GROMACS .gro file of C-alpha atoms in nm:
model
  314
    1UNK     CA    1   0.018   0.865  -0.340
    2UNK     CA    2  -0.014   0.955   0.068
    3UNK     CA    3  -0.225   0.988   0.335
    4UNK     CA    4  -0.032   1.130   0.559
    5UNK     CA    5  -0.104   1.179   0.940
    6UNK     CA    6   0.065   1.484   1.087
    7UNK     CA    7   0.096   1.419   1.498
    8UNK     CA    8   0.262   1.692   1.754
    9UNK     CA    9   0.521   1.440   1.955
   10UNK     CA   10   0.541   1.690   2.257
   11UNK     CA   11   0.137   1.742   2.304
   12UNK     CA   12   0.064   1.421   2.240
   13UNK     CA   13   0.326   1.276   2.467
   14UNK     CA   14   0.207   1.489   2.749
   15UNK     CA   15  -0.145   1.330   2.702
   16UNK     CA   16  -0.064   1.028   2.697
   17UNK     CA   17   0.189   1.035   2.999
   18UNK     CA   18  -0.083   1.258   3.169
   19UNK     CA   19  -0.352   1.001   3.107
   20UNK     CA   20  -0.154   0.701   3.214
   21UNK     CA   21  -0.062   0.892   3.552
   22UNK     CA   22  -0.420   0.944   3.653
   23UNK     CA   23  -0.517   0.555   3.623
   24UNK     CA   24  -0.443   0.304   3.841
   25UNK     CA   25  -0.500  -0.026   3.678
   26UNK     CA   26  -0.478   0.071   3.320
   27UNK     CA   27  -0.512  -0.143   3.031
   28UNK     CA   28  -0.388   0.032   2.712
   29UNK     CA   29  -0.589  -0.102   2.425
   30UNK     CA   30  -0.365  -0.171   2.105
   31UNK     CA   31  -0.606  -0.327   1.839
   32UNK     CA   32  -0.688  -0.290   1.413
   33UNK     CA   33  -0.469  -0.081   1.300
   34UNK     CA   34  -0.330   0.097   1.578
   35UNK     CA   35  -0.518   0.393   1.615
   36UNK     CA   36  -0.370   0.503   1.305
   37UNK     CA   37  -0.049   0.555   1.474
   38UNK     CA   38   0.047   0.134   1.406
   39UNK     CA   39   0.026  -0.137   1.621
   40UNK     CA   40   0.324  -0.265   1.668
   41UNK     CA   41   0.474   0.067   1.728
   42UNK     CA   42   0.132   0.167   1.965
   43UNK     CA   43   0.219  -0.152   2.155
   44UNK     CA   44   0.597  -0.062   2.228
   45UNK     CA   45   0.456   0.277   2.366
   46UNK     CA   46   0.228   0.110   2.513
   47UNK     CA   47   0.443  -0.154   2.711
   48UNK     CA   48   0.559   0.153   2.879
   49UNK     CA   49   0.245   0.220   3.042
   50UNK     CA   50   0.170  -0.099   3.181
   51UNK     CA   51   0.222  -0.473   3.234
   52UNK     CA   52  -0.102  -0.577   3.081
   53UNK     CA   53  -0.211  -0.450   2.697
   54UNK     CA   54  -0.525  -0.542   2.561
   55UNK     CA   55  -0.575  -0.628   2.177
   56UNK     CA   56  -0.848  -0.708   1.960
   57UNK     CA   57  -0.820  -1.031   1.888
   58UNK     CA   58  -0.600  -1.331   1.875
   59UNK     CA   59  -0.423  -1.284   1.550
   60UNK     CA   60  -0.248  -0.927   1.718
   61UNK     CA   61  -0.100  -1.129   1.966
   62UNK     CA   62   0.263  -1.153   1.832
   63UNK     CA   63   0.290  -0.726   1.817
   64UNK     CA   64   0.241  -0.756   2.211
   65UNK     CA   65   0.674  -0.710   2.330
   66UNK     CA   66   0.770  -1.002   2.574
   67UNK     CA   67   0.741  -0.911   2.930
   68UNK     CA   68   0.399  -0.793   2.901
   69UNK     CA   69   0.057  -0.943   2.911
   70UNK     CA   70  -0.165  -0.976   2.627
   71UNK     CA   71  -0.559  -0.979   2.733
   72UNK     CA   72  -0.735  -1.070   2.432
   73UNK     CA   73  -1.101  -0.876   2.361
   74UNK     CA   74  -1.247  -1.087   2.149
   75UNK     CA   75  -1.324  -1.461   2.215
   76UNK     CA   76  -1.148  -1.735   1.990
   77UNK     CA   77  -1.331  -1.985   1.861
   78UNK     CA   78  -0.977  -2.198   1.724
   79UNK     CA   79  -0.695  -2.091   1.970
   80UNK     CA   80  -0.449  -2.358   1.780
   81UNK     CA   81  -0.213  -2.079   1.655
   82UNK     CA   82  -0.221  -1.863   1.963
   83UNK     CA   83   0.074  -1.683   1.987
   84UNK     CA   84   0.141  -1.617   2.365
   85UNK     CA   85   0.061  -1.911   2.574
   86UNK     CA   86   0.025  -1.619   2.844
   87UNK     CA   87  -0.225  -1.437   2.676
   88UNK     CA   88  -0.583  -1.356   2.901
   89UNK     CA   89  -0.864  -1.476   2.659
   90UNK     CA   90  -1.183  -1.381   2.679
   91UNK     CA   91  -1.513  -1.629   2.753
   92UNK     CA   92  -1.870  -1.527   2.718
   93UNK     CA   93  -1.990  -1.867   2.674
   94UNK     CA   94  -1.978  -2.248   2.677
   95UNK     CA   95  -1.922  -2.219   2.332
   96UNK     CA   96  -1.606  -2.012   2.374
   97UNK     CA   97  -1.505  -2.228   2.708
   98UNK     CA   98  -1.468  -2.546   2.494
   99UNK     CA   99  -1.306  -2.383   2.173
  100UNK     CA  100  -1.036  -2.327   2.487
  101UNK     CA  101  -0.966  -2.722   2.492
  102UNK     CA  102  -0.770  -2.949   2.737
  103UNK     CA  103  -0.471  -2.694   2.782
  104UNK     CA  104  -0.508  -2.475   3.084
  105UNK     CA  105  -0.547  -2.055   2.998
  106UNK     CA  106  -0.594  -1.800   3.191
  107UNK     CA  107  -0.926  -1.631   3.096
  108UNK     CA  108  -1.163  -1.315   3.156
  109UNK     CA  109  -1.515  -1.401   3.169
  110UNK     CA  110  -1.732  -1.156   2.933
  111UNK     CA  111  -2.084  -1.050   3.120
  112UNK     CA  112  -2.277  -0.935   2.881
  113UNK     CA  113  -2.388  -0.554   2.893
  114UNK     CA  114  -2.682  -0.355   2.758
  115UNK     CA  115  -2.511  -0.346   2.417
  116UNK     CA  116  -2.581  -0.723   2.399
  117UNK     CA  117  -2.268  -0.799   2.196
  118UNK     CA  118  -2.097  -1.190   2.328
  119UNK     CA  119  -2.117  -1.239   2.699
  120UNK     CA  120  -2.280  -1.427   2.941
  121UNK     CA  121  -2.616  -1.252   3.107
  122UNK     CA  122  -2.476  -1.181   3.492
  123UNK     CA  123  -2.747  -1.439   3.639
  124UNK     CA  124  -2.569  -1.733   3.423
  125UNK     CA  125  -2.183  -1.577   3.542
  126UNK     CA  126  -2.089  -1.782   3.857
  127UNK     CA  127  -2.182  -2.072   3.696
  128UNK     CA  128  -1.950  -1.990   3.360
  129UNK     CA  129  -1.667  -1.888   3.583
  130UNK     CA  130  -1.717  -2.218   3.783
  131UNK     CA  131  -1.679  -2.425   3.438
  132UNK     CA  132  -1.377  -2.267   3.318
  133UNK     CA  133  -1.228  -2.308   3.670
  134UNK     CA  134  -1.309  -2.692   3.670
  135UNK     CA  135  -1.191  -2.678   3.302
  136UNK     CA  136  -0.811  -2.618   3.486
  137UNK     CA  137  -0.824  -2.294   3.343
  138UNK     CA  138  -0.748  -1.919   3.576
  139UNK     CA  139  -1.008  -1.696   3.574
  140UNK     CA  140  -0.822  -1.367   3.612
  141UNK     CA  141  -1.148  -1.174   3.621
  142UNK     CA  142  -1.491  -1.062   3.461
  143UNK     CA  143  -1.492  -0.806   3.177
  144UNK     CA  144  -1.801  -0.511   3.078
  145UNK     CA  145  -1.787  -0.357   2.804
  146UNK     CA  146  -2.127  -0.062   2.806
  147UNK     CA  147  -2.211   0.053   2.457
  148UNK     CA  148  -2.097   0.385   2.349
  149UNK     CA  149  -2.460   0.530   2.392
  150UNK     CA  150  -2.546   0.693   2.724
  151UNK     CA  151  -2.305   0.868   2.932
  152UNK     CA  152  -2.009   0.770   3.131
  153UNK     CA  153  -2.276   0.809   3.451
  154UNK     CA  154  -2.517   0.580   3.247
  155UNK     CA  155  -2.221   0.327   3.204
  156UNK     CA  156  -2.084   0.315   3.579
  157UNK     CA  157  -2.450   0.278   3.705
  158UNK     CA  158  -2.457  -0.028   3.468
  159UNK     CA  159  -2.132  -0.189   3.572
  160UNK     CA  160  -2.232  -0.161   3.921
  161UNK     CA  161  -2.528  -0.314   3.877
  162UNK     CA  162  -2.371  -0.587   3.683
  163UNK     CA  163  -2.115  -0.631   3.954
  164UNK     CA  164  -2.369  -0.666   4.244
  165UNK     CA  165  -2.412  -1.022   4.119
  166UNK     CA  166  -2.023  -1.088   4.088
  167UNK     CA  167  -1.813  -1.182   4.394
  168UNK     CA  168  -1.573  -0.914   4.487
  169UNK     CA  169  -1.282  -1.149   4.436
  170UNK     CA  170  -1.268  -1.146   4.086
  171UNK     CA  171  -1.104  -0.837   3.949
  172UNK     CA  172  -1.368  -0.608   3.727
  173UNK     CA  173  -1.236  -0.501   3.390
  174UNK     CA  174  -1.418  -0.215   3.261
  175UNK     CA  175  -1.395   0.045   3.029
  176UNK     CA  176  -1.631   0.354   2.871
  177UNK     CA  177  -1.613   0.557   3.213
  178UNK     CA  178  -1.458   0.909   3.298
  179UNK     CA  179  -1.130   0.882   3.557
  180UNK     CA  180  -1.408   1.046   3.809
  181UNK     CA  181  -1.695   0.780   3.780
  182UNK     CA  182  -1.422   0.483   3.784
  183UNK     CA  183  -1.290   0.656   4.087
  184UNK     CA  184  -1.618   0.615   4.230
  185UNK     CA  185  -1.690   0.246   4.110
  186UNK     CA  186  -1.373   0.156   4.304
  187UNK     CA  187  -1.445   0.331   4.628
  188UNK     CA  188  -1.734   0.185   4.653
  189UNK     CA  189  -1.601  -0.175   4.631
  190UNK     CA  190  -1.257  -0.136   4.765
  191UNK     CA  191  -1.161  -0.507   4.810
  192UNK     CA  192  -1.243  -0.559   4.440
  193UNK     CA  193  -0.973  -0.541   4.217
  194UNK     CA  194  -1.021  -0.292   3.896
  195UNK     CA  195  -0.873  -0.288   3.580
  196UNK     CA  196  -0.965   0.031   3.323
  197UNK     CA  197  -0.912  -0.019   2.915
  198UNK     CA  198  -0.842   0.300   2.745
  199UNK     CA  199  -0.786   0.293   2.394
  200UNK     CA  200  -0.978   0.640   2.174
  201UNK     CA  201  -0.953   0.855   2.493
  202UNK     CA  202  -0.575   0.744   2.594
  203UNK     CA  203  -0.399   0.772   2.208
  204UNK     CA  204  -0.639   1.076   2.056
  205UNK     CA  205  -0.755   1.305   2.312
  206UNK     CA  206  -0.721   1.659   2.217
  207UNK     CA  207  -0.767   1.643   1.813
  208UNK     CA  208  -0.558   1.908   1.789
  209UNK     CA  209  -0.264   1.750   1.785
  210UNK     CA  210  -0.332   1.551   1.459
  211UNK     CA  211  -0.325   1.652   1.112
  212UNK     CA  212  -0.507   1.412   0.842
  213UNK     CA  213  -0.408   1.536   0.500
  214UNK     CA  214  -0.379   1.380   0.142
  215UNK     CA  215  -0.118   1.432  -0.172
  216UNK     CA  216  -0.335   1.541  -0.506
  217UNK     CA  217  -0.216   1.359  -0.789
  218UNK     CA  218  -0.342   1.559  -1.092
  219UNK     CA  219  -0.557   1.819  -1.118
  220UNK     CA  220  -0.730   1.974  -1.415
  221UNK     CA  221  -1.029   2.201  -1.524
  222UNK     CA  222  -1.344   2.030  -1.598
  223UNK     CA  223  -1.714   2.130  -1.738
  224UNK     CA  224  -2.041   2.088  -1.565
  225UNK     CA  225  -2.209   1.768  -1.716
  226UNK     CA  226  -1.870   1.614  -1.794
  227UNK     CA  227  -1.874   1.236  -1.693
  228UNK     CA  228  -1.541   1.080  -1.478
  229UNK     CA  229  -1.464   0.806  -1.219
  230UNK     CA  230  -1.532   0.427  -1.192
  231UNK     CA  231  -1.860   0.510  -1.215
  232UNK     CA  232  -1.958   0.720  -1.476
  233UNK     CA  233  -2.063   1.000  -1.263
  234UNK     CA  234  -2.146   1.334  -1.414
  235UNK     CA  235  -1.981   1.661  -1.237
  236UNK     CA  236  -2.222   1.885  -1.115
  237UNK     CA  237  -2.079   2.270  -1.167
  238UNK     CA  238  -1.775   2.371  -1.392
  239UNK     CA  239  -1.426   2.374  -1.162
  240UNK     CA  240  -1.123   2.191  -1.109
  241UNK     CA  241  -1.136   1.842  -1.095
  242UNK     CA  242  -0.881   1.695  -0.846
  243UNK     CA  243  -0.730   1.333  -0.804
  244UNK     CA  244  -0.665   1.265  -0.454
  245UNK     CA  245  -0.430   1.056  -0.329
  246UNK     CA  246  -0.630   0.818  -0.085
  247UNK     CA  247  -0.936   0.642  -0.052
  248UNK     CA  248  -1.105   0.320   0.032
  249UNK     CA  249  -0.798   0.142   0.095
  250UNK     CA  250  -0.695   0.401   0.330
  251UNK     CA  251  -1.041   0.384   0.521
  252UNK     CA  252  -1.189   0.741   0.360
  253UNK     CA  253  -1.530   0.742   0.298
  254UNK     CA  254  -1.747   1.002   0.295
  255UNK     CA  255  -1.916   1.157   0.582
  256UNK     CA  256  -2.209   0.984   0.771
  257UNK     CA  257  -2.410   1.268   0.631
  258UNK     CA  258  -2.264   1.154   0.274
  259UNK     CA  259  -2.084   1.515   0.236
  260UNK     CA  260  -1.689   1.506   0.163
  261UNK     CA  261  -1.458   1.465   0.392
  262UNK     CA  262  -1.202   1.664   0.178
  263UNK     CA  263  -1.115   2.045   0.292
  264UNK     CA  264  -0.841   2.271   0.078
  265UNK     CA  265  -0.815   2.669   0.195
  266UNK     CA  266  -1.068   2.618   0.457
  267UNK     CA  267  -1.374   2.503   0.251
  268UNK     CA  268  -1.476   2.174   0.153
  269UNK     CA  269  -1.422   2.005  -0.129
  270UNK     CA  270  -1.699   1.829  -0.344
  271UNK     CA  271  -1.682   1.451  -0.336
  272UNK     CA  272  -1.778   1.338  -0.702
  273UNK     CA  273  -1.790   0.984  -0.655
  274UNK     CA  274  -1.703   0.724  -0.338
  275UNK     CA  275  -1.329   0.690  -0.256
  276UNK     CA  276  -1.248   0.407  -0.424
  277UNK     CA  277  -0.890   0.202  -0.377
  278UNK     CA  278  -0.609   0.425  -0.398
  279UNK     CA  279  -0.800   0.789  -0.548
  280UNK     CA  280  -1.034   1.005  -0.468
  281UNK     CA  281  -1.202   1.211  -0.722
  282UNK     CA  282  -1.323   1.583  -0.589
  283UNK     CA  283  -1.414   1.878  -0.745
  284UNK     CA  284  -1.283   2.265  -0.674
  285UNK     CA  285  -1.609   2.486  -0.795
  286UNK     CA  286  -1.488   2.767  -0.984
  287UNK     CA  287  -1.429   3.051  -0.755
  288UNK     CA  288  -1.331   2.840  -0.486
  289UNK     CA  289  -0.961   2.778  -0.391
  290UNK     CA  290  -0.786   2.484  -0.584
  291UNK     CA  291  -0.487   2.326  -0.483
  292UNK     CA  292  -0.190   2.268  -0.737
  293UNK     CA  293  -0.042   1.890  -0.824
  294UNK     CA  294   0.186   1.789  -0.532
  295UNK     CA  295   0.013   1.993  -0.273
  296UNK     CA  296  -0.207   1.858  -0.013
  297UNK     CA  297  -0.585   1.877   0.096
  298UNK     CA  298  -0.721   1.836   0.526
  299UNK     CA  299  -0.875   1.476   0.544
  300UNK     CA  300  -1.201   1.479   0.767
  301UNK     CA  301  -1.174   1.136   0.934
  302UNK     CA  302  -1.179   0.951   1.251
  303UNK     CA  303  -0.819   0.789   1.305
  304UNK     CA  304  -1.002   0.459   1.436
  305UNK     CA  305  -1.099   0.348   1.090
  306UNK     CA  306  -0.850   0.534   0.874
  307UNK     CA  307  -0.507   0.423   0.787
  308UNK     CA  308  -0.241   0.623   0.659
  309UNK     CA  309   0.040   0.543   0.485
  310UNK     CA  310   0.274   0.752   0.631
  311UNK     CA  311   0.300   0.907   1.041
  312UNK     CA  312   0.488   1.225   1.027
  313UNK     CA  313   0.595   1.306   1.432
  314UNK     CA  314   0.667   1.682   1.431
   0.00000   0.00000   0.00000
């Protein structure tokens, strides 16, 4: 049983390098599962890129390699088994500010954008900033974080606004901009200090340099009406009825449209029931191309909420 994911190590090498070159003040998000690529091994690769890495949360702290920063994205309401005593946390709140306790951190202050996820509305910011400052702690900066609706235009328009009520010595850490509009947010205030996460657009990029694909397990024929899987589900045309190799374990569901994510010979695959666990059952029509036990089918899935078992760098 494998999901494997099939990367080109020269493309995706150049990306990344190419990426990193055109940022100044980049933050290289390692979080979850690592973009499918791992997290501890994003976060080496990573640690080449810069001095400060951003994770998800707290509990990721100890895959961050000594010598570089750890900014954490998520606020922490129990910091007692924080990892790095250097780790950045992040503060939208009072709440959040006292889960810090007596022991002086260094801190990003959250302003809350349009998404209207944690974070402090802008008006109530100077004030927060103040308290964890008075707290002993070292406010290394504010964060916004735009929603991934609107465009990167929509976005930049927002963070400027947000920032009009921020003073220009606290370093803005953004992110969901193109290089051109965070260009523009930083000539525009050029005493400020800017920081840019990239996670999706740094690690995937082109998808063309990744290959999702999945083992078959058994495969055998199969009559219309016969009933299979966890849940009893009847198959809808006569064909070959395939055991896949992956499934919810591995992150594969089906399509937000609810077709399969499964493709053999160029044409998809019909998803008879949910992934579930470790196998996926999917169904060859007759006259369609079938693949044989021990070959593999193409996996239709973003890499942000898939896991495979297995990264093959060609």
């Amino acid at each position: 049983m494998t999901l494997s994911l099939e990367v080109d190590r020269t493309a995706w090498n150049r990306h990344v390098d190419g990426v990193a070159g055109r940022v100044s003040g980049l933050v290289p998000v390692v979080k979850g599962h690592g973009y499918g690529l791992g997290r501890r091994w994003l976060a080496d690769r990573a640690s080449r890129l810069a001095d400060v890495l951003a994770v998800g949360t707290v509990h990721e702290l100890a895959d961050v390699p000594q010598g570089r920063t750890a900014v954490v994205l998520t606020p922490a309401l129990d910091v007692t088994s924080v990892a790095r005593a250097d780790a950045i946390l992040t503060v939208g709140s009072t709440a959040h500010l006292a889960a810090l306790g007596r022991t002086p951190r260094r801190v990003l202050v959250k302003i809350r954008s349009s998404m209207n996820r944690y974070g402090t509305p802008v008006a109530d910011a100077a004030t927060l900033i103040d308290e964890c400052e008075r707290a002993g702690h070292t406010v290394d900066g504010v964060s916004i974080h735009p929603p991934l609706a609107g465009s990167s235009a929509d976005h930049a328009d927002e963070i400027a606004s947000l920032l009009r009520h921020i003073d220009a010595r606290h370093t803005a850490w953004v992110s969901h901009v193109s290089f051109d509009d965070y260009a523009a947010l930083r000539a525009a205030e050029p005493t400020r200090q800017w920081r840019l996460r990239l996670g999706t657009s740094l690690w995937h990029g082109d998808k063309s340099m990744f290959h999702l694909r999945a083992d078959v397990l058994d495969a055998r024929p199969v009559d219309a009406g016969a009933v299979v899987g966890y849940h009893a589900s009847v198959v809808s045309t006569a064909g070959t009825l395939l055991m896949v190799g992956c499934g919810s374990t591995h992150g594969v569901a089906p399509l937000p449209d609810g077709r399969s994510p499964f493709h053999f010979g160029r044409q998809r695959l019909v998803l008879v029931e949910a992934p579930h666990m470790h196998t996926t059952l999917v169904l060859a029509p007759h006259g369609q191309p079938s693949p044989q036990v021990g070959e593999f089918v193409d996996v239709q899935r973003p890499l942000i909420t898939t896991q495979p078992d297995h990264v093959d760098w060609r």
